[in-house]
XYZ file of C-alpha atoms in Angstrom:
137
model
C -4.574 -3.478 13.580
C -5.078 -6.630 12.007
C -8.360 -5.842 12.129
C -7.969 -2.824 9.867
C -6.157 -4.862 7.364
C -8.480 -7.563 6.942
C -10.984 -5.245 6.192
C -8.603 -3.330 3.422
C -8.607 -6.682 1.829
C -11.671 -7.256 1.971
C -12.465 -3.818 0.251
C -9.654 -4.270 -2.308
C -10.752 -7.575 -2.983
C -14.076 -6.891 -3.606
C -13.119 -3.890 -5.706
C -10.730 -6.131 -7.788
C -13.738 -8.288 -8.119
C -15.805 -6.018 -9.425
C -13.252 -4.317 -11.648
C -12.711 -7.462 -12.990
C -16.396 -8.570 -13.953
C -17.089 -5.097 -15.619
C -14.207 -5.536 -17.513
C -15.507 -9.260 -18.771
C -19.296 -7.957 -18.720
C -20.288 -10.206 -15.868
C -22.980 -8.285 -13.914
C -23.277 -11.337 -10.996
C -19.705 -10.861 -10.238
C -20.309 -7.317 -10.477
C -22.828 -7.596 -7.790
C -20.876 -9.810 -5.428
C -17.352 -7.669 -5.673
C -19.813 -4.316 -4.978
C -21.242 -6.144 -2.356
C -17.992 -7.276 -0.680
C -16.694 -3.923 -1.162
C -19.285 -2.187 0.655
C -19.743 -4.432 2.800
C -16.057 -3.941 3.718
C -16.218 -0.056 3.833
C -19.548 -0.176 6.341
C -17.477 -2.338 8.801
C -14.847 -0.330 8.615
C -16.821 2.390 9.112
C -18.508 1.040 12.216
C -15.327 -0.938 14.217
C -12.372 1.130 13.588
C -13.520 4.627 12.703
C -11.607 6.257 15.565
C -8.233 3.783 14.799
C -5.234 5.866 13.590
C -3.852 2.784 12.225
C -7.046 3.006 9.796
C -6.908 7.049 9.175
C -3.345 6.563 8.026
C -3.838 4.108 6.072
C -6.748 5.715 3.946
C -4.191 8.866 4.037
C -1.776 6.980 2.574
C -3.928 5.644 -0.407
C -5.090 9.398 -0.756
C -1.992 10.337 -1.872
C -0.669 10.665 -5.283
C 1.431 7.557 -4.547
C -1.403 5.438 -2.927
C -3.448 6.036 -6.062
C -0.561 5.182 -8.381
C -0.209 2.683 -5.780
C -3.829 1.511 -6.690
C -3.652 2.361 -10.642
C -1.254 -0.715 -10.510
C -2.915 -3.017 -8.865
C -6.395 -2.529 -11.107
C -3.990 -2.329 -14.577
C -3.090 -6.380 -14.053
C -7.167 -7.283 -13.133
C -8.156 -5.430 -16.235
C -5.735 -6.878 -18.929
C -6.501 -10.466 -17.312
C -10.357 -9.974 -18.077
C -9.597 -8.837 -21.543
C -7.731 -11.386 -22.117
C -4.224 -9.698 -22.573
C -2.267 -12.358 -20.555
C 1.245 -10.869 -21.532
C -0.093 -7.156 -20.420
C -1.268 -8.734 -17.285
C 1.794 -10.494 -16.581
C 3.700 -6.969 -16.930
C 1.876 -4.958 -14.957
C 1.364 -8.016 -12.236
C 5.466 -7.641 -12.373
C 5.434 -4.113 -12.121
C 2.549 -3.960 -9.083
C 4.599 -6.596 -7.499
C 8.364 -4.357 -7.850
C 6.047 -1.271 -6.492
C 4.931 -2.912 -3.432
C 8.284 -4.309 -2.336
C 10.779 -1.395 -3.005
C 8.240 1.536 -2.323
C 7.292 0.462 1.034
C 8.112 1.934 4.472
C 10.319 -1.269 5.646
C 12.211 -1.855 2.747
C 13.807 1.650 2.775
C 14.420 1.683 6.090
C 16.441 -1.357 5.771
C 17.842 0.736 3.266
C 18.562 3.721 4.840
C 19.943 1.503 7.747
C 22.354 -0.137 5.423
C 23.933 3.429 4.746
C 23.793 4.800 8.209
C 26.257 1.632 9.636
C 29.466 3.462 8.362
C 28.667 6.982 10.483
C 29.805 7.259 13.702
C 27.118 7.660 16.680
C 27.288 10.930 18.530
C 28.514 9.177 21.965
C 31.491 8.216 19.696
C 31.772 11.548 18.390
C 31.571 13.168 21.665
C 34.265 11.112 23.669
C 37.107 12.580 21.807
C 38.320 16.526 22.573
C 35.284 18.708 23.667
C 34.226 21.021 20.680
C 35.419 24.848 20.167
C 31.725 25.186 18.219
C 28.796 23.572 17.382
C 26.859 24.369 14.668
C 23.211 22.847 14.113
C 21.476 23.294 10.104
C 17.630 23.618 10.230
């Protein structure tokens, strides 16, 4: 696993790199953040193709929130090699409020938070038995 995430930032990285030096016309770091990138993807390729940890991950980047996911993270690089330092600092602030609040463990603390106040269903149960039960979905 941790495996599979240094190599995602090693990709990302590289592709930030590389995003970056197109956008300020520097073909060197252009080389070395396509390099890093690829370089990335082939080892991924070859250690952890049959890791589920890796498949969902790439699943999750697939999807229309992963990209968006990934549109936000590229919009800060881009505006910082242009030299739009107030855009950058936006969208750095608004890649950073993404990742926290739209990942898996921060809604599940969530979702926690609002489950405390209902009763568990050995509580339930160890009153009077039930005249009828009746299961939605």
């Amino acid at each position: 696993m941790l495996l599979d995430w240094a190599l995602f930032l090693v990709v990302l990285g590289g592709a930030g790199l590389a995003l970056w030096a197109a956008a300020s016309k520097q073909r060197r770091r252009l080389g070395q953040g396509l390099g890093a990138a690829a370089g990335g993807l082939l080892l991924g390729l070859l250690f952890v193709r049959d890791d589920l940890a890796m498949q969902k991950l790439v699943s999750w980047l697939a999807m229309p929130m992963g990209l968006l996911w990934l549109v936000t993270m590229a919009l800060p690089i881009l505006a910082h090699a242009r030299g739009q330092r107030a855009v950058a600092a936006l969208s750095a602030a608004l890649f950073v409020a993404y990742t926290l609040l739209g990942n898996v463990w921060f809604s599940s603390w969530l979702a926690s938070g609002l489950e405390e106040g209902i009763p568990t269903a050995a509580s339930a149960l160890a009153g009077e038995p039930f005249d009828a039960v009746l299961v939605v979905g």
